[in-house]
Amino acid sequence: MAAPRLTSLSHGGGCGCKIAPGILASLLKGSVPAQPFARLLVGTETSDDAAVYALNEEQAVIATTDFFMPIVDDPFDFGRIAAANALSDVYAMGGTPIMALALLGMPIKVLPPETIREVLRGGEAVCAQAGIPIAGGHSIDSVEPIYGLAALGLVHPRHVKRNSTAMAADALVLGKPLGVGILSAALKKERLDDAGYRALIETTTGLNRAGPALARLEGVHAMTDVTGFGLLGHLLEMCRGSGVGARLRMADIPLLEEVLELARAGYLTGASERNWASYGDEVRLAPQLSDTEQALLCDPQTSGGLLVACHPDALGSVLQTLRQHGGTRASCIGVAVEDDRYVTVDT
């Protein structure tokens, strides 16, 4: 008997599995802050991408974990995507990965061993590209297939980039095009062609290696990556933490090929609706923008691009750095503003 499609075994996939931001906020309400720990440079206070702990004056360790259910059916690609996504949080803090641990949950009686081994092999392949080992991990017998990493990295304390330090008038730069959730929705319904699948795999397995180089650039003030809460969700986290607003231009936001047509045809994720319900009251959309464009802005990205806030004078260097590290579609999508904390999206 043939092994079942991986995506048929899960109720969601990729970063679309994330708990909606509004629900997550209510769950974490009242949590005790991780204080007082003088060496803890970044904790839970601003919904940042990873924790950062100072080891000494020259080194800080970055710690993060990320895992999810399949976004694709090919087990090797699933492992690659999950690993790239987990390492992205280290890069988003300005750090360099040094080691990872595998997190594995699989329906042992449903999937053959060779399928599970391919998931692990995919994760190992991406970690090898990043130049780090998978040095251990943990596994469970799970109803739904789950894979990801606990990742560690290093960064100089002066080069840590938070999501809460953007400044008014900063240029906002997105490192990868949007549309992963829409492509994955089409794939799950067996409506994604070969070109669309190649685009999906290329963007989700591409490492955000530019992070450390960006962190060392003068004029780069804040950084995060765009994942399950969509572009608007992660930008709003940056705005709230920094005490600024943002103004975007829809025409400047890069999209993956075929995404607009697929979105108009109804291939959307439930996560995009949950995302909008969680933060739509903090967004002002131009009247000319359609429900499709709203969904694109909320589309959950798996292993999405870096979102960088930088001084306008540093914009050229930021774009050049992203493109040198594979971000050929990197674009300036808007500007941070000081008048309010809303995100305004113009045409």
Tab-separated table of N, CA and C in Angstrom, residues 197-295:
chain	number	residue	atom	x	y	z
A	197	TYR	N	5.270	24.824	-7.903
A	197	TYR	CA	5.926	24.025	-6.862
A	197	TYR	C	7.408	24.394	-6.765
A	198	ARG	N	8.052	24.589	-7.901
A	198	ARG	CA	9.466	24.979	-7.875
A	198	ARG	C	9.643	26.319	-7.164
A	199	ALA	N	8.742	27.254	-7.432
A	199	ALA	CA	8.816	28.551	-6.758
A	199	ALA	C	8.614	28.404	-5.256
A	200	LEU	N	7.679	27.546	-4.863
A	200	LEU	CA	7.417	27.302	-3.448
A	200	LEU	C	8.652	26.747	-2.757
A	201	ILE	N	9.284	25.741	-3.365
A	201	ILE	CA	10.444	25.110	-2.746
A	201	ILE	C	11.638	26.062	-2.728
A	202	GLU	N	11.833	26.795	-3.804
A	202	GLU	CA	12.986	27.706	-3.868
A	202	GLU	C	12.922	28.752	-2.773
A	203	THR	N	11.751	29.343	-2.558
A	203	THR	CA	11.666	30.414	-1.564
A	203	THR	C	11.701	29.864	-0.140
A	204	THR	N	11.073	28.722	0.116
A	204	THR	CA	10.996	28.220	1.489
A	204	THR	C	12.259	27.516	1.953
A	205	THR	N	13.093	27.074	1.041
A	205	THR	CA	14.354	26.435	1.435
A	205	THR	C	15.533	27.392	1.357
A	206	GLY	N	15.300	28.608	0.884
A	206	GLY	CA	16.371	29.600	0.819
A	206	GLY	C	16.692	30.150	2.197
A	207	LEU	N	17.928	30.010	2.626
A	207	LEU	CA	18.337	30.487	3.947
A	207	LEU	C	18.456	32.006	3.965
A	208	ASN	N	18.050	32.610	5.070
A	208	ASN	CA	18.166	34.063	5.237
A	208	ASN	C	19.566	34.430	5.724
A	209	ARG	N	20.570	33.995	4.960
A	209	ARG	CA	21.973	34.154	5.354
A	209	ARG	C	22.405	35.611	5.480
A	210	ALA	N	21.654	36.527	4.922
A	210	ALA	CA	22.048	37.936	4.956
A	210	ALA	C	21.972	38.518	6.363
A	211	GLY	N	21.286	37.851	7.286
A	211	GLY	CA	21.061	38.401	8.616
A	211	GLY	C	22.299	38.943	9.310
A	212	PRO	N	23.370	38.153	9.461
A	212	PRO	CA	24.551	38.673	10.155
A	212	PRO	C	25.189	39.868	9.462
A	213	ALA	N	25.255	39.843	8.135
A	213	ALA	CA	25.836	40.972	7.408
A	213	ALA	C	24.978	42.218	7.565
A	214	LEU	N	23.653	42.061	7.513
A	214	LEU	CA	22.761	43.202	7.719
A	214	LEU	C	22.929	43.783	9.118
A	215	ALA	N	23.087	42.910	10.100
A	215	ALA	CA	23.199	43.365	11.487
A	215	ALA	C	24.433	44.236	11.706
A	216	ARG	N	25.450	44.038	10.880
A	216	ARG	CA	26.685	44.817	11.038
A	216	ARG	C	26.664	46.117	10.243
A	217	LEU	N	25.629	46.321	9.422
A	217	LEU	CA	25.543	47.552	8.641
A	217	LEU	C	25.113	48.725	9.508
A	218	GLU	N	25.814	49.832	9.379
A	218	GLU	CA	25.388	51.038	10.075
A	218	GLU	C	24.073	51.521	9.470
A	219	GLY	N	23.136	51.849	10.306
A	219	GLY	CA	21.847	52.329	9.834
A	219	GLY	C	20.758	51.294	9.833
A	220	VAL	N	21.082	50.019	10.052
A	220	VAL	CA	20.050	48.989	10.211
A	220	VAL	C	19.599	49.016	11.666
A	221	HIS	N	18.343	49.361	11.890
A	221	HIS	CA	17.846	49.573	13.244
A	221	HIS	C	17.099	48.388	13.818
A	222	ALA	N	16.333	47.681	12.995
A	222	ALA	CA	15.495	46.587	13.503
A	222	ALA	C	15.344	45.524	12.432
A	223	MET	N	15.054	44.296	12.878
A	223	MET	CA	14.927	43.204	11.926
A	223	MET	C	14.047	42.107	12.530
A	224	THR	N	13.291	41.461	11.666
A	224	THR	CA	12.506	40.292	12.043
A	224	THR	C	12.346	39.454	10.777
A	225	ASP	N	11.647	38.321	10.882
A	225	ASP	CA	11.315	37.592	9.663
A	225	ASP	C	9.808	37.431	9.582
A	226	VAL	N	9.315	37.278	8.377
A	226	VAL	CA	7.875	37.198	8.134
A	226	VAL	C	7.493	35.722	8.040
A	227	THR	N	6.670	35.270	8.991
A	227	THR	CA	6.268	33.860	8.998
A	227	THR	C	4.750	33.752	9.141
A	228	GLY	N	4.294	33.013	10.129
A	228	GLY	CA	2.892	32.619	10.169
A	228	GLY	C	1.866	33.704	10.365
A	229	PHE	N	2.245	34.849	10.921
A	229	PHE	CA	1.277	35.931	11.126
A	229	PHE	C	1.132	36.815	9.901
A	230	GLY	N	1.859	36.514	8.838
A	230	GLY	CA	1.780	37.300	7.616
A	230	GLY	C	2.584	38.588	7.713
A	231	LEU	N	2.740	39.264	6.581
A	231	LEU	CA	3.500	40.508	6.564
A	231	LEU	C	2.939	41.523	7.544
A	232	LEU	N	1.615	41.713	7.530
A	232	LEU	CA	1.022	42.714	8.422
A	232	LEU	C	1.232	42.361	9.884
A	233	GLY	N	1.090	41.092	10.223
A	233	GLY	CA	1.228	40.692	11.622
A	233	GLY	C	2.614	40.944	12.172
A	234	HIS	N	3.625	40.576	11.417
A	234	HIS	CA	4.991	40.759	11.915
A	234	HIS	C	5.426	42.210	11.835
A	235	LEU	N	4.907	42.961	10.862
A	235	LEU	CA	5.178	44.392	10.827
A	235	LEU	C	4.521	45.086	12.014
A	236	LEU	N	3.310	44.680	12.373
A	236	LEU	CA	2.648	45.275	13.529
A	236	LEU	C	3.408	44.989	14.824
A	237	GLU	N	3.993	43.794	14.947
A	237	GLU	CA	4.828	43.520	16.120
A	237	GLU	C	5.995	44.502	16.176
A	238	MET	N	6.595	44.780	15.020
A	238	MET	CA	7.691	45.750	14.965
A	238	MET	C	7.207	47.147	15.336
A	239	CYS	N	6.053	47.524	14.823
A	239	CYS	CA	5.514	48.855	15.109
A	239	CYS	C	5.168	49.015	16.584
A	240	ARG	N	4.492	48.019	17.154
A	240	ARG	CA	4.107	48.114	18.566
A	240	ARG	C	5.335	48.231	19.453
A	241	GLY	N	6.328	47.386	19.207
A	241	GLY	CA	7.525	47.404	20.042
A	241	GLY	C	8.323	48.677	19.898
A	242	SER	N	8.289	49.275	18.708
A	242	SER	CA	9.100	50.459	18.429
A	242	SER	C	8.364	51.766	18.670
A	243	GLY	N	7.050	51.697	18.859
A	243	GLY	CA	6.277	52.915	19.055
A	243	GLY	C	6.142	53.746	17.798
A	244	VAL	N	6.053	53.081	16.640
A	244	VAL	CA	5.887	53.783	15.373
A	244	VAL	C	4.729	53.160	14.602
A	245	GLY	N	4.348	53.823	13.515
A	245	GLY	CA	3.418	53.251	12.565
A	245	GLY	C	4.164	52.921	11.287
A	246	ALA	N	3.420	52.536	10.250
A	246	ALA	CA	4.053	52.216	8.972
A	246	ALA	C	3.105	52.542	7.839
A	247	ARG	N	3.680	52.902	6.720
A	247	ARG	CA	2.909	53.134	5.499
A	247	ARG	C	3.534	52.291	4.396
A	248	LEU	N	2.713	51.414	3.806
A	248	LEU	CA	3.165	50.523	2.746
A	248	LEU	C	2.493	50.904	1.434
A	249	ARG	N	3.119	50.497	0.325
A	249	ARG	CA	2.521	50.647	-1.001
A	249	ARG	C	2.372	49.257	-1.588
A	250	MET	N	1.133	48.859	-1.842
A	250	MET	CA	0.859	47.501	-2.293
A	250	MET	C	1.629	47.163	-3.565
A	251	ALA	N	1.759	48.117	-4.455
A	251	ALA	CA	2.432	47.851	-5.732
A	251	ALA	C	3.907	47.525	-5.560
A	252	ASP	N	4.491	47.899	-4.425
A	252	ASP	CA	5.915	47.658	-4.185
A	252	ASP	C	6.185	46.332	-3.485
A	253	ILE	N	5.140	45.644	-3.049
A	253	ILE	CA	5.319	44.397	-2.302
A	253	ILE	C	5.482	43.245	-3.291
A	254	PRO	N	6.613	42.547	-3.278
A	254	PRO	CA	6.842	41.477	-4.255
A	254	PRO	C	5.995	40.243	-3.950
A	255	LEU	N	5.510	39.610	-5.016
A	255	LEU	CA	4.696	38.406	-4.897
A	255	LEU	C	5.328	37.285	-5.715
A	256	LEU	N	5.186	36.062	-5.243
A	256	LEU	CA	5.630	34.911	-6.012
A	256	LEU	C	4.783	34.755	-7.268
A	257	GLU	N	5.372	34.157	-8.299
A	257	GLU	CA	4.659	33.943	-9.557
A	257	GLU	C	3.389	33.118	-9.321
A	258	GLU	N	2.333	33.450	-10.017
A	258	GLU	CA	1.042	32.750	-10.011
A	258	GLU	C	0.193	33.029	-8.773
A	259	VAL	N	0.778	33.697	-7.761
A	259	VAL	CA	0.073	33.841	-6.483
A	259	VAL	C	-1.191	34.677	-6.624
A	260	LEU	N	-1.117	35.784	-7.341
A	260	LEU	CA	-2.279	36.655	-7.449
A	260	LEU	C	-3.438	35.930	-8.131
A	261	GLU	N	-3.145	35.196	-9.187
A	261	GLU	CA	-4.194	34.465	-9.897
A	261	GLU	C	-4.794	33.368	-9.026
A	262	LEU	N	-3.944	32.651	-8.289
A	262	LEU	CA	-4.440	31.591	-7.410
A	262	LEU	C	-5.290	32.167	-6.279
A	263	ALA	N	-4.865	33.297	-5.739
A	263	ALA	CA	-5.638	33.924	-4.667
A	263	ALA	C	-7.011	34.351	-5.169
A	264	ARG	N	-7.047	34.922	-6.369
A	264	ARG	CA	-8.333	35.333	-6.944
A	264	ARG	C	-9.231	34.133	-7.220
A	265	ALA	N	-8.610	32.965	-7.458
A	265	ALA	CA	-9.380	31.745	-7.699
A	265	ALA	C	-9.837	31.077	-6.402
A	266	GLY	N	-9.462	31.661	-5.256
A	266	GLY	CA	-9.961	31.158	-3.980
A	266	GLY	C	-9.034	30.244	-3.215
A	267	TYR	N	-7.793	30.117	-3.652
A	267	TYR	CA	-6.850	29.240	-2.947
A	267	TYR	C	-6.181	30.011	-1.818
A	268	LEU	N	-6.920	30.149	-0.732
A	268	LEU	CA	-6.477	30.894	0.437
A	268	LEU	C	-6.441	29.967	1.646
A	269	THR	N	-5.699	30.368	2.668
A	269	THR	CA	-5.617	29.571	3.888
A	269	THR	C	-6.560	30.123	4.953
A	270	GLY	N	-7.002	29.252	5.827
A	270	GLY	CA	-7.787	29.704	6.969
A	270	GLY	C	-6.979	30.598	7.884
A	271	ALA	N	-5.656	30.415	7.876
A	271	ALA	CA	-4.796	31.224	8.741
A	271	ALA	C	-4.834	32.695	8.358
A	272	SER	N	-4.973	33.001	7.067
A	272	SER	CA	-5.015	34.408	6.673
A	272	SER	C	-6.253	35.088	7.245
A	273	GLU	N	-7.375	34.375	7.286
A	273	GLU	CA	-8.594	34.931	7.896
A	273	GLU	C	-8.405	35.126	9.394
A	274	ARG	N	-7.803	34.146	10.060
A	274	ARG	CA	-7.566	34.272	11.502
A	274	ARG	C	-6.610	35.410	11.799
A	275	ASN	N	-5.609	35.573	10.950
A	275	ASN	CA	-4.669	36.674	11.154
A	275	ASN	C	-5.382	38.019	11.074
A	276	TRP	N	-6.207	38.211	10.024
A	276	TRP	CA	-6.910	39.482	9.874
A	276	TRP	C	-7.849	39.732	11.048
A	277	ALA	N	-8.520	38.702	11.504
A	277	ALA	CA	-9.422	38.855	12.643
A	277	ALA	C	-8.674	39.288	13.898
A	278	SER	N	-7.394	38.921	13.995
A	278	SER	CA	-6.608	39.244	15.179
A	278	SER	C	-6.088	40.673	15.181
A	279	TYR	N	-5.785	41.226	13.993
A	279	TYR	CA	-5.146	42.543	13.989
A	279	TYR	C	-5.697	43.510	12.936
A	280	GLY	N	-6.778	43.154	12.270
A	280	GLY	CA	-7.305	44.014	11.216
A	280	GLY	C	-7.703	45.401	11.687
A	281	ASP	N	-8.058	45.546	12.962
A	281	ASP	CA	-8.455	46.862	13.459
A	281	ASP	C	-7.265	47.813	13.603
A	282	GLU	N	-6.053	47.308	13.408
A	282	GLU	CA	-4.864	48.151	13.466
A	282	GLU	C	-4.330	48.479	12.067
A	283	VAL	N	-5.101	48.131	11.043
A	283	VAL	CA	-4.662	48.308	9.665
A	283	VAL	C	-5.657	49.194	8.923
A	284	ARG	N	-5.141	50.106	8.131
A	284	ARG	CA	-5.972	50.951	7.277
A	284	ARG	C	-5.628	50.640	5.823
A	285	LEU	N	-6.560	49.991	5.141
A	285	LEU	CA	-6.363	49.631	3.744
A	285	LEU	C	-7.005	50.678	2.839
A	286	ALA	N	-6.318	51.031	1.770
A	286	ALA	CA	-6.905	51.932	0.782
A	286	ALA	C	-8.183	51.314	0.226
A	287	PRO	N	-9.218	52.110	-0.006
A	287	PRO	CA	-10.502	51.560	-0.483
A	287	PRO	C	-10.378	50.779	-1.786
A	288	GLN	N	-9.376	51.100	-2.598
A	288	GLN	CA	-9.223	50.417	-3.886
A	288	GLN	C	-8.688	48.995	-3.739
A	289	LEU	N	-8.155	48.659	-2.574
A	289	LEU	CA	-7.587	47.324	-2.379
A	289	LEU	C	-8.701	46.311	-2.145
A	290	SER	N	-8.547	45.146	-2.748
A	290	SER	CA	-9.589	44.121	-2.714
A	290	SER	C	-9.379	43.153	-1.556
A	291	ASP	N	-10.367	42.275	-1.358
A	291	ASP	CA	-10.232	41.221	-0.356
A	291	ASP	C	-9.060	40.307	-0.681
A	292	THR	N	-8.790	40.124	-1.962
A	292	THR	CA	-7.643	39.299	-2.368
A	292	THR	C	-6.344	39.905	-1.885
A	293	GLU	N	-6.184	41.204	-2.054
A	293	GLU	CA	-4.959	41.858	-1.604
A	293	GLU	C	-4.864	41.868	-0.081
A	294	GLN	N	-5.984	41.991	0.591
A	294	GLN	CA	-5.978	41.858	2.044
A	294	GLN	C	-5.472	40.487	2.454
A	295	ALA	N	-5.962	39.445	1.787
A	295	ALA	CA	-5.527	38.086	2.097
A	295	ALA	C	-4.036	37.902	1.843
